[in-house]
């Protein structure tokens, strides 16, 4: 007799078992699209030799033309780079990095028309357009946005009337006059099949930056703003035209009443927002390659003082790529502040920068000087996770970026409070990502609304903002300092940890330095990494843990059944749902519990490994519950499954709808002592062709087990056996393979 399949079993006198979360991680098993290093941004050839021209050497019309030329050339290989010396030194930082470490060579130009002459044979012609007056009181025509969209698919530059004679003199022909021959919105209706629908852009018509990337990626600009008269697009049609879980790049190009609408409307259609409309050279920076980057090592701090309060301070708005790639890097108010180095500071930043601008991300890491970087937004960009239609897919992809970029700590900006059931659903998806070690919970309505609350999902801590430095006067800042000085000093208490947001547009490093100067000695200013490490080292997660459940809606594969809000419904016999890379952990007997409802006679859930026809490891019988809104938790034992496997729930039963599923959970069952119950019922799944024996012992430490049944033939069904205690005080049971 060998203990091959089952080792220990939990004893129960009830039909319902209790169990826990099913974990799974990204893999390519269930979908060819989910390859390693999934790129959110189009792949562009790496730059070799760059022709560099400074913004000061061009008037606005020339600047527009050169940016469009930059985009056209980048469709084959980036060959132009624009600096803004004396105004935005960060562009010199990135260029110097490319030359020093990416093998790029350069030559300088000061004549925009001369630069066009160098490459005139590589463009098909030009699109004629007017620039719109930036005065919001003067409605204009969206010619520049229309022309930019067409330029990418026509391999054309964008030219204004002021520059048209010089361009004509070079022998280039006009392809389209968007002001005379096109109605706004027709660029989508007439050409949508030619655009790249894996990315969507939005921009005010008068902003010139970012257009090189639009053209290089053959993207389209979606525009309806207060600066332009008329509504030109069916917004829903545009959003649904874009591939699911794609970047929505830019800002301000679509007129919305509030930020939550501007971000939320595309987000509810599966697009995450990446503010980038003021950025130059994105088409060139995107051509660089880095598979992996690492932050500077933060010195380990073992142990904890008997009395300490840990404070991590985070600069906001790092999800804004325009801010990260220009204003933040070179502004003395931020990363160029003389106060950097006086205390550890944390900076939000997009994890996807490793693809979009790896030279910049590498520069930040090299110049961290003891500071730390946190993934801003809510994943790969700015969206509200509770509203995102395929959060599961998005976070699987983000997990890869978090690993490649070394961003183990991520912000989660959303509407539900941490006590709301929807928060639990969202948190479960973040916690499933193996590269996410901790989550900073930020409430949209007030960043510190959850007041430092701490919860755990599995072993992943979620810590809410406790303080928010946002448009405060000195008196309010003084009150904040008093609060921080008065918070708990017991490292075992969640109250001993504070994450403070600094609103980048109303406060800077000088304000932070003044605040830190007034903190009491027991307040330790630390990096986010140190704060989360201290939390895991000192705080007992059990009192603060959310139930570890896996929500059925976050599937990887589905056939027949349908997602209906937050549940899986319309389940009929023959349907199935698949979940990728389920971590069954140790090789021990498991219990599977599911929350289900049924207004019919129900049916069965067959648990199979690696595919809908894979190895059967369990069967759960779902009876009618009395209505589709009448939920019950049903449980059954399943076979030993060790390691990480794909799990499929296949459904069988009579004709018609069987049941709905809300969540399920899996637990490794434990040996349990029963001292007062009159008996115990064991229920376990058996495989046909295998015999089982139930054993018992009164002393676990002695290691002596006795057979209490003969061989039980497996039947691909759940077998139940009841054993009265017959006056014995306690007994332990297990199931083994005969």
XYZ file of C-alpha atoms in Angstrom:
738
model
C 0.000 0.000 0.000
C 1.443 3.398 -0.992
C 0.423 6.971 -0.236
C 0.472 8.167 -3.823
C -2.691 10.116 -4.458
C -4.212 11.282 -1.170
C -2.467 12.093 2.072
C -4.752 13.783 4.603
C -8.401 14.703 4.785
C -10.432 17.199 6.773
C -13.198 15.656 8.802
C -16.597 17.331 8.775
C -20.132 16.653 9.885
C -21.584 19.179 7.433
C -21.996 19.070 3.672
C -20.201 22.379 3.136
C -16.412 22.621 3.216
C -14.388 25.801 3.610
C -11.520 26.538 1.251
C -9.453 29.325 -0.248
C -8.181 31.187 -3.278
C -7.185 29.682 -6.576
C -4.045 31.445 -7.790
C -2.853 31.606 -11.329
C -0.217 33.515 -13.251
C 0.398 34.570 -16.865
C 1.219 31.854 -19.377
C 0.861 31.212 -23.087
C -0.903 27.871 -22.587
C -4.438 29.080 -23.247
C -3.872 31.748 -25.877
C -1.311 32.330 -28.587
C -1.682 36.122 -28.213
C -0.225 36.002 -24.703
C 3.405 35.559 -25.688
C 6.317 36.515 -23.421
C 7.066 40.249 -23.452
C 3.726 41.234 -24.939
C 4.243 44.743 -26.395
C 1.518 47.341 -25.920
C 3.299 49.605 -28.398
C 4.120 48.850 -32.038
C 7.627 47.592 -32.679
C 9.816 50.148 -34.467
C 13.287 49.544 -35.910
C 16.117 50.634 -33.627
C 17.693 54.002 -34.559
C 21.240 53.942 -35.887
C 22.193 57.409 -37.148
C 20.128 60.413 -36.060
C 19.843 63.822 -37.693
C 19.457 66.232 -34.768
C 17.743 69.611 -35.028
C 16.871 72.000 -32.215
C 13.397 73.416 -31.668
C 14.868 76.941 -31.535
C 16.052 76.603 -35.145
C 12.508 76.122 -36.488
C 9.416 78.272 -36.668
C 6.114 76.596 -35.785
C 5.279 75.585 -39.358
C 8.728 74.062 -39.848
C 8.462 72.318 -36.496
C 5.187 70.679 -37.538
C 6.659 69.600 -40.837
C 9.784 68.096 -39.239
C 7.764 66.201 -36.639
C 5.641 64.682 -39.393
C 8.789 63.836 -41.383
C 10.192 62.214 -38.249
C 7.114 59.994 -38.048
C 7.169 58.978 -41.718
C 10.843 57.983 -41.569
C 10.289 56.024 -38.330
C 7.922 53.695 -40.176
C 11.122 52.225 -41.602
C 13.719 53.407 -39.051
C 13.945 56.509 -36.804
C 16.377 59.039 -38.239
C 15.405 62.395 -36.713
C 15.715 63.676 -33.158
C 14.581 67.096 -31.897
C 16.226 68.821 -28.944
C 14.972 71.820 -27.009
C 18.210 73.120 -25.563
C 17.949 75.650 -22.757
C 14.246 74.927 -22.317
C 13.897 71.181 -21.790
C 17.301 69.628 -21.005
C 15.732 66.185 -20.559
C 15.771 65.651 -24.328
C 19.543 66.025 -24.198
C 19.660 63.459 -21.371
C 17.909 60.853 -23.520
C 20.038 61.653 -26.577
C 23.268 61.397 -24.597
C 22.093 58.048 -23.245
C 21.376 56.740 -26.744
C 24.803 57.804 -27.983
C 26.664 56.426 -24.959
C 24.928 53.092 -24.553
C 22.756 52.265 -27.562
C 25.310 52.772 -30.327
C 23.527 55.753 -31.905
C 25.536 58.291 -33.935
C 24.387 61.830 -34.726
C 24.830 64.795 -36.994
C 23.429 68.273 -36.410
C 21.117 70.360 -38.611
C 19.791 73.886 -38.260
C 17.732 74.153 -41.477
C 14.350 72.411 -41.498
C 13.900 72.693 -45.273
C 17.410 71.373 -45.796
C 16.546 68.400 -43.588
C 13.441 67.744 -45.674
C 15.533 67.885 -48.836
C 17.752 65.140 -47.401
C 14.795 62.771 -47.092
C 12.343 64.042 -49.722
C 12.616 60.849 -51.746
C 11.348 58.820 -48.803
C 7.968 60.562 -48.536
C 5.041 60.197 -50.914
C 3.967 63.844 -50.761
C 2.250 66.147 -48.300
C -1.111 66.771 -46.635
C -2.092 70.441 -46.573
C -3.629 71.688 -43.336
C -4.135 74.804 -41.252
C -3.087 75.096 -37.646
C -5.881 76.015 -35.208
C -5.648 79.087 -33.008
C -5.069 77.802 -29.456
C -7.453 80.401 -28.021
C -10.399 78.352 -26.661
C -12.734 81.277 -27.382
C -12.047 80.952 -31.110
C -13.550 77.714 -32.444
C -11.453 76.233 -35.204
C -11.375 73.388 -37.695
C -9.641 70.100 -36.799
C -7.504 70.093 -39.944
C -4.260 69.350 -38.139
C -5.659 66.250 -36.442
C -7.216 65.042 -39.686
C -4.000 65.626 -41.613
C -1.902 63.820 -39.018
C -4.107 60.731 -39.172
C -3.894 60.618 -42.959
C -0.148 61.289 -43.026
C 0.634 57.954 -41.401
C -1.269 55.801 -43.862
C -0.179 57.935 -46.861
C 3.526 58.205 -45.833
C 3.131 61.960 -46.196
C 4.343 64.989 -44.279
C 1.985 67.653 -42.905
C 2.464 71.099 -44.425
C 0.783 74.448 -43.763
C 0.009 77.028 -46.417
C 2.843 79.195 -45.083
C 5.371 76.481 -45.920
C 3.725 75.116 -49.056
C 5.777 77.128 -51.630
C 9.102 75.872 -50.239
C 7.881 72.288 -50.136
C 6.559 72.529 -53.690
C 9.960 73.824 -54.774
C 11.487 70.529 -53.615
C 9.256 68.636 -56.056
C 6.816 67.179 -53.510
C 3.171 66.928 -54.526
C 0.078 67.581 -52.457
C -1.857 64.399 -51.730
C -4.821 65.937 -49.911
C -6.107 69.345 -48.822
C -8.058 68.366 -45.739
C -9.629 71.806 -45.327
C -11.273 71.855 -48.751
C -12.009 68.246 -49.569
C -12.734 66.483 -46.283
C -15.437 66.689 -43.651
C -14.304 66.189 -40.048
C -14.903 62.584 -39.062
C -14.570 61.267 -42.594
C -10.963 60.318 -41.886
C -12.385 57.561 -39.692
C -15.324 56.554 -41.852
C -13.278 56.397 -45.070
C -9.937 55.075 -43.819
C -10.544 53.075 -40.630
C -9.542 49.833 -42.336
C -6.086 51.293 -43.046
C -5.256 52.571 -39.552
C -3.545 50.593 -36.824
C -6.345 49.762 -34.383
C -4.000 48.551 -31.625
C -3.565 52.133 -30.440
C -5.785 55.247 -30.355
C -4.620 58.852 -30.041
C -6.339 61.994 -28.839
C -5.007 65.555 -28.932
C -6.039 69.173 -29.043
C -5.820 70.353 -32.633
C -3.255 73.072 -31.876
C -0.741 70.839 -30.036
C 2.059 69.692 -32.348
C 3.933 67.228 -30.158
C 3.267 63.460 -30.197
C 2.281 63.574 -33.884
C 5.465 61.787 -34.918
C 4.253 58.721 -32.996
C 0.771 58.928 -34.539
C 2.305 58.884 -38.003
C 4.989 56.288 -37.232
C 2.412 53.821 -35.898
C -0.207 54.616 -38.590
C -2.569 55.606 -35.813
C -5.655 57.815 -35.802
C -6.432 60.868 -33.682
C -9.895 60.870 -32.138
C -10.922 64.498 -31.600
C -14.016 66.307 -30.387
C -13.154 69.278 -28.224
C -14.507 72.590 -27.062
C -11.985 74.240 -29.405
C -13.685 72.730 -32.460
C -17.284 73.189 -33.530
C -19.325 70.058 -34.180
C -19.485 66.376 -33.210
C -17.724 64.238 -35.767
C -17.507 60.722 -34.373
C -19.713 58.036 -32.938
C -17.553 57.678 -29.853
C -18.723 54.158 -29.060
C -17.991 53.052 -32.619
C -14.448 54.435 -32.389
C -13.737 52.824 -29.015
C -15.105 49.478 -30.135
C -13.046 49.652 -33.348
C -9.872 49.669 -31.261
C -8.544 46.275 -30.138
C -9.345 45.323 -26.550
C -6.822 46.401 -23.909
C -4.967 48.968 -26.007
C -3.348 52.333 -25.181
C -5.394 55.525 -25.506
C -2.580 58.054 -25.886
C -2.782 61.805 -25.391
C -4.982 64.091 -23.355
C -7.659 66.698 -23.877
C -8.660 65.773 -27.407
C -12.188 64.732 -26.509
C -14.508 67.093 -24.674
C -15.594 65.550 -21.357
C -17.138 67.108 -18.257
C -14.575 65.651 -15.840
C -11.406 63.569 -15.625
C -13.292 60.470 -14.524
C -15.292 60.660 -17.775
C -12.255 61.336 -19.932
C -10.486 58.286 -18.504
C -13.554 56.231 -17.647
C -15.341 56.291 -21.017
C -12.493 54.683 -22.999
C -11.683 52.549 -19.956
C -15.135 50.986 -19.986
C -14.380 49.957 -23.582
C -11.056 48.376 -22.659
C -8.644 51.264 -23.362
C -6.192 52.620 -20.785
C -5.098 56.255 -21.006
C -1.458 57.325 -21.412
C -1.081 61.136 -21.224
C 1.623 61.922 -23.779
C 0.392 64.755 -25.974
C 3.252 67.167 -25.111
C 6.055 64.695 -25.834
C 8.603 64.977 -28.645
C 10.630 62.108 -30.119
C 8.434 59.229 -29.011
C 8.824 57.535 -32.382
C 12.615 57.568 -31.933
C 12.661 56.527 -28.271
C 10.253 53.676 -29.029
C 12.803 52.129 -31.380
C 15.221 51.319 -28.548
C 15.216 47.870 -26.912
C 15.603 46.642 -23.357
C 14.322 43.263 -22.250
C 15.056 43.859 -18.575
C 16.010 46.722 -16.268
C 16.558 46.802 -12.515
C 16.253 49.531 -9.921
C 19.178 50.303 -7.671
C 19.330 48.019 -4.669
C 17.830 49.541 -1.545
C 19.948 48.485 1.468
C 18.194 45.785 3.474
C 17.029 46.843 6.938
C 16.583 43.780 9.083
C 14.586 43.914 12.272
C 12.424 46.778 13.481
C 12.841 49.310 16.290
C 10.604 48.809 19.274
C 9.003 52.139 18.423
C 8.913 53.500 14.868
C 6.454 54.953 12.410
C 7.286 54.316 8.745
C 6.449 57.037 6.221
C 6.742 56.592 2.435
C 6.240 59.765 0.381
C 5.171 59.448 -3.276
C 5.178 62.121 -5.989
C 1.990 61.870 -8.046
C 1.269 62.012 -11.780
C 4.066 59.745 -12.970
C 1.541 57.955 -15.179
C 1.739 61.152 -17.275
C 4.422 60.309 -19.840
C 4.798 63.953 -20.861
C 5.666 64.829 -17.257
C 8.068 61.907 -16.802
C 9.967 62.448 -20.047
C 10.437 66.189 -19.777
C 9.201 68.242 -16.798
C 9.929 65.798 -14.010
C 13.486 64.932 -15.024
C 14.955 68.408 -15.389
C 12.799 70.632 -13.171
C 14.386 71.763 -9.847
C 10.961 71.357 -8.267
C 11.028 67.615 -8.880
C 13.750 65.126 -9.807
C 16.343 67.873 -10.305
C 15.622 69.283 -6.840
C 18.578 70.094 -4.576
C 16.619 68.348 -1.797
C 16.951 64.959 -3.453
C 19.174 62.790 -1.304
C 18.098 64.448 1.952
C 15.491 61.711 2.447
C 14.201 58.736 0.426
C 11.591 59.801 -2.123
C 9.275 57.670 -4.247
C 8.321 58.562 -7.817
C 5.434 57.185 -9.847
C 6.290 56.113 -13.373
C 4.797 53.916 -16.143
C 6.140 50.358 -16.080
C 5.574 50.305 -19.862
C 8.314 52.934 -20.238
C 10.682 49.994 -20.764
C 9.152 49.734 -24.251
C 8.098 53.318 -24.889
C 11.359 54.996 -23.807
C 13.813 52.518 -22.257
C 16.725 54.984 -22.393
C 14.773 57.355 -20.137
C 13.782 54.638 -17.665
C 17.377 53.459 -17.494
C 18.548 57.033 -16.883
C 16.125 57.418 -13.980
C 17.279 54.165 -12.419
C 20.932 55.131 -12.723
C 20.271 58.516 -11.133
C 17.952 57.302 -8.369
C 20.414 58.054 -5.582
C 18.446 56.121 -2.970
C 15.007 57.045 -4.331
C 12.540 54.432 -5.529
C 10.064 54.118 -8.405
C 6.489 52.892 -8.234
C 4.188 51.967 -11.097
C 1.701 54.830 -11.444
C -1.876 54.805 -12.709
C -3.540 51.448 -12.158
C -1.424 49.101 -14.233
C -0.088 49.736 -17.715
C -1.741 53.166 -17.719
C -4.534 55.243 -16.231
C -7.853 53.413 -15.917
C -10.291 52.479 -13.183
C -9.888 48.737 -12.533
C -13.423 48.154 -11.238
C -14.786 49.376 -14.598
C -12.228 47.786 -16.932
C -13.938 45.031 -18.963
C -11.022 42.573 -19.118
C -8.960 43.442 -16.082
C -7.694 39.875 -15.945
C -6.037 40.126 -19.369
C -4.674 43.583 -18.628
C -3.065 42.541 -15.357
C -1.525 39.419 -16.891
C 0.156 41.663 -19.425
C 1.079 44.218 -16.797
C 2.646 41.470 -14.701
C 5.202 40.938 -17.455
C 5.982 44.660 -17.553
C 6.259 44.789 -13.761
C 8.847 42.019 -13.886
C 10.824 43.432 -16.794
C 10.832 46.971 -15.385
C 11.394 45.978 -11.762
C 8.193 47.609 -10.509
C 6.982 45.194 -7.814
C 4.851 47.884 -6.142
C 1.926 49.294 -8.068
C -0.727 51.928 -7.519
C -4.409 51.052 -7.838
C -6.550 54.164 -8.400
C -10.254 53.371 -8.291
C -13.666 54.337 -6.932
C -14.692 51.553 -4.484
C -13.598 51.863 -0.875
C -11.580 48.998 0.546
C -14.711 47.768 2.366
C -16.706 47.451 -0.861
C -17.233 43.960 -2.374
C -16.047 45.206 -5.766
C -12.709 46.161 -4.231
C -12.262 42.539 -3.211
C -12.820 41.391 -6.800
C -10.290 43.851 -8.187
C -7.753 43.140 -5.462
C -7.933 39.412 -6.192
C -6.707 40.024 -9.736
C -3.791 42.202 -8.629
C -2.820 39.664 -5.976
C -2.682 36.869 -8.539
C 0.227 38.525 -10.352
C 3.515 36.983 -9.162
C 5.537 40.114 -9.977
C 3.261 42.351 -7.869
C 4.533 42.305 -4.270
C 2.411 45.109 -2.841
C -0.375 47.475 -3.893
C -0.871 51.138 -2.981
C -4.612 51.674 -2.764
C -5.770 55.133 -3.887
C -9.400 56.233 -3.781
C -10.304 58.488 -6.700
C -12.713 60.679 -4.742
C -10.123 61.464 -2.084
C -6.714 59.852 -2.275
C -6.616 59.285 1.483
C -10.282 58.330 1.881
C -9.399 54.854 3.192
C -7.116 56.458 5.793
C -4.251 53.984 5.727
C -6.415 50.861 5.869
C -4.462 47.659 5.271
C -5.708 44.334 3.926
C -4.021 41.200 2.650
C -5.082 39.002 -0.249
C -3.029 35.870 0.138
C 0.406 37.183 1.061
C 0.029 40.419 -0.935
C -0.489 43.535 1.229
C -2.749 46.344 0.036
C -2.050 49.607 1.864
C -4.225 52.700 1.418
C -2.932 56.256 1.279
C -3.153 57.777 4.745
C -2.124 61.368 3.957
C -2.480 63.551 0.877
C -0.439 66.727 0.375
C -2.717 68.440 -2.126
C -3.292 72.213 -2.362
C -2.565 72.736 1.332
C -1.653 75.945 3.102
C 1.013 76.038 5.803
C -1.480 75.625 8.618
C -2.870 72.470 7.046
C 0.646 71.125 6.491
C 1.454 71.733 10.161
C -1.642 69.762 11.156
C -0.538 66.917 8.882
C 2.873 66.843 10.559
C 1.190 66.657 13.976
C -0.969 63.754 12.819
C 1.999 61.802 11.459
C 3.989 62.389 14.644
C 1.063 61.044 16.628
C 0.424 57.858 14.654
C 1.196 54.413 16.051
C 4.813 53.499 16.727
C 4.182 49.765 17.080
C 5.529 48.005 13.942
C 3.058 45.153 14.453
C 0.175 47.619 14.062
C -1.020 48.614 10.557
C -1.351 52.121 11.967
C 2.452 52.347 12.115
C 2.685 52.685 8.325
C 1.791 55.794 6.332
C 1.869 56.333 2.580
C 1.606 60.021 1.693
C 0.759 61.344 -1.749
C 2.297 64.608 -2.996
C 0.227 66.310 -5.675
C 2.801 67.295 -8.284
C 0.867 70.321 -9.577
C 0.380 72.015 -6.191
C 3.437 70.918 -4.160
C 7.080 70.203 -4.878
C 10.216 68.800 -3.273
C 10.824 71.984 -1.276
C 7.434 71.540 0.409
C 8.222 67.905 1.143
C 11.643 68.774 2.570
C 10.082 71.349 4.917
C 7.533 68.800 6.098
C 10.184 66.118 6.716
C 12.264 68.599 8.711
C 9.464 68.857 11.285
C 8.878 65.130 11.813
C 9.748 63.584 15.169
C 12.800 61.277 15.347
C 10.680 58.112 15.612
C 9.186 58.790 12.142
C 11.371 57.024 9.586
C 11.025 58.265 5.997
C 11.521 55.216 3.784
C 11.061 53.923 0.280
C 7.883 52.100 -0.655
C 9.959 48.944 -0.923
C 11.126 49.273 2.670
C 7.628 50.091 3.919
C 6.108 46.985 2.342
C 8.980 44.825 3.537
C 8.430 46.100 7.072
C 4.704 45.386 6.786
C 5.342 41.781 5.749
C 8.015 41.395 8.419
C 5.999 42.732 11.343
C 2.245 42.707 10.678
C 0.291 39.494 11.199
C -1.852 39.281 8.046
C -4.550 37.017 9.460
C -6.698 39.698 11.167
C -6.588 41.850 8.036
C -6.974 39.193 5.320
C -9.774 39.244 2.769
C -11.294 35.839 1.986
C -9.119 34.186 -0.635
C -11.656 33.533 -3.357
C -11.233 33.325 -7.115
C -13.948 35.199 -8.989
C -15.327 33.209 -11.887
C -15.580 36.258 -14.167
C -11.773 36.458 -14.508
C -11.403 33.473 -16.816
C -8.836 32.753 -19.527
C -10.939 30.597 -21.829
C -14.680 30.163 -22.262
C -17.062 28.271 -24.511
C -20.836 28.629 -24.509
C -21.258 30.197 -21.100
C -21.225 33.986 -20.868
C -19.970 36.639 -18.496
C -22.985 38.448 -17.071
C -21.839 41.414 -15.020
C -19.734 39.937 -12.227
C -20.825 36.317 -12.672
C -20.717 33.525 -15.248
C -24.214 32.704 -16.491
C -26.159 31.123 -19.352
C -24.366 27.855 -18.560
C -25.580 24.816 -20.501
C -24.425 21.240 -20.714
C -21.219 21.011 -22.765
C -20.023 24.534 -21.937
C -16.746 25.177 -20.129
C -14.601 27.884 -18.531
C -10.789 27.699 -18.293
C -8.363 29.253 -15.807
C -4.696 29.478 -16.600
C -1.787 28.421 -14.411
C -3.660 27.456 -11.282
C -1.236 27.038 -8.403
C -2.315 23.886 -6.578
C 0.711 24.303 -4.327
C 1.543 21.247 -2.226
C 0.656 17.721 -3.239
C -2.168 17.165 -0.809
C -5.845 16.426 -0.935
C -7.926 19.464 -1.916
C -11.425 20.754 -1.348
C -13.204 22.726 -4.067
C -15.957 25.156 -3.022
C -18.132 27.161 -5.403
C -20.799 29.805 -4.910
C -23.627 28.992 -7.305
C -27.312 29.637 -7.899
C -29.900 27.800 -9.942
C -33.600 28.148 -10.687
C -33.596 24.723 -12.395
C -32.488 21.256 -11.286
C -28.856 22.285 -11.582
C -26.150 20.013 -12.932
C -22.536 19.045 -12.418
C -19.156 20.790 -12.603
C -16.364 18.500 -13.792
C -12.895 19.694 -12.853
C -10.333 18.845 -15.533
C -6.652 19.622 -15.974
C -5.036 21.355 -18.963
C -8.078 21.316 -21.245
C -11.838 20.677 -21.437
C -11.119 16.992 -22.165
C -8.203 16.691 -19.727
C -7.716 14.549 -16.657
C -10.787 14.515 -14.413
C -9.877 15.396 -10.818
C -13.213 16.229 -9.261
C -16.975 16.513 -9.646
C -19.219 18.999 -7.859
C -22.974 18.429 -7.866
C -25.035 21.637 -8.008
C -28.691 21.184 -7.054
C -31.394 23.789 -7.587
C -31.092 26.597 -5.040
C -34.591 27.999 -5.469
C -33.802 30.867 -7.821
C -31.100 32.611 -9.845
C -30.631 35.075 -7.003
C -30.494 32.407 -4.296
C -26.812 31.690 -3.793
C -25.311 28.735 -1.964
C -21.779 27.471 -1.376
C -21.335 23.867 -2.486
C -18.149 21.900 -1.810
C -16.540 18.574 -2.637
C -13.200 16.892 -2.235
C -10.990 16.651 -5.321
C -7.939 14.586 -6.150
C -4.405 15.505 -5.223
C -3.003 17.944 -7.783
C 0.462 19.336 -7.222
C 2.240 22.214 -8.903
C 0.842 24.668 -11.437
C -1.755 23.453 -13.935
C -4.509 24.865 -16.124
C -7.949 24.162 -14.645
C -11.115 23.757 -16.699
C -14.623 23.710 -15.282
C -16.790 21.720 -17.690
C -20.538 21.569 -17.200
C -23.053 18.769 -17.684
C -26.755 18.305 -17.027
C -30.182 18.366 -18.619
C -31.259 20.695 -21.419
C -31.527 24.397 -20.624
C -29.590 26.603 -18.284
C -27.966 24.766 -15.373
C -26.665 27.316 -12.854
C -24.737 30.567 -12.408
C -21.253 30.834 -10.873
C -19.955 33.696 -8.737
C -16.689 32.472 -7.260
C -14.807 29.374 -6.282
C -11.933 28.541 -4.029
C -9.534 25.682 -3.411
C -7.892 24.611 -0.192
C -5.467 21.933 0.801
C -7.405 20.013 3.423
C -5.888 19.389 6.835
C -5.996 16.667 9.432
C -8.552 17.809 12.016
C -9.485 16.389 15.430
C -13.134 15.980 16.425
C -13.701 15.681 20.168
C -17.451 16.061 20.655
C -19.200 15.224 17.347
C -20.982 11.850 17.310
C -19.297 10.942 14.045
C -17.724 12.195 10.870
C -18.561 11.961 7.192
C -15.698 11.710 4.703
C -16.432 12.716 1.098
C -13.757 12.277 -1.545
C -13.593 11.933 -5.301
C -12.442 8.591 -6.659
C -11.015 7.754 -10.066
C -12.178 4.663 -11.924
C -9.551 1.935 -11.936
C -8.017 3.009 -8.600
C -8.693 1.506 -5.159
C -8.691 3.550 -1.962
C -8.409 2.787 1.740
C -9.384 5.001 4.694
C -7.016 4.942 7.644
C -7.220 6.333 11.179
C -4.947 7.100 14.116
C -5.373 8.490 17.624
C -1.852 9.904 17.770
C -0.501 11.927 14.853
C 2.968 12.096 16.394
C 3.309 8.311 16.568
C 2.951 7.947 12.814
C 0.954 4.740 13.220
C -2.070 4.449 10.924
C -4.575 1.572 10.771
C -6.897 0.574 7.945
C -10.535 1.020 8.915
C -11.983 -0.017 5.535
C -11.193 -2.535 2.919
C -10.393 -1.428 -0.652
C -12.907 1.064 -2.077
C -13.134 0.851 -5.864
C -12.918 4.199 -7.657
C -15.904 5.163 -9.810
C -15.247 8.737 -11.054
C -17.688 9.857 -8.385
C -17.642 11.280 -4.887
C -17.625 8.506 -2.267
C -19.048 9.221 1.193
C -18.357 7.223 4.355
C -19.680 7.906 7.881
C -17.769 6.803 10.985
C -19.245 7.067 14.492
C -16.806 7.855 17.263
C -18.225 5.127 19.504
C -17.062 6.809 22.701
C -13.525 7.615 21.553
C -12.397 11.182 22.393
C -10.555 12.011 19.161
C -9.394 10.355 15.984
C -7.614 11.450 12.803
C -8.422 10.120 9.344
C -6.756 10.066 5.933
C -7.347 8.544 2.501
C -4.623 6.619 0.685
C -4.340 4.753 -2.584
C -4.339 1.001 -2.145
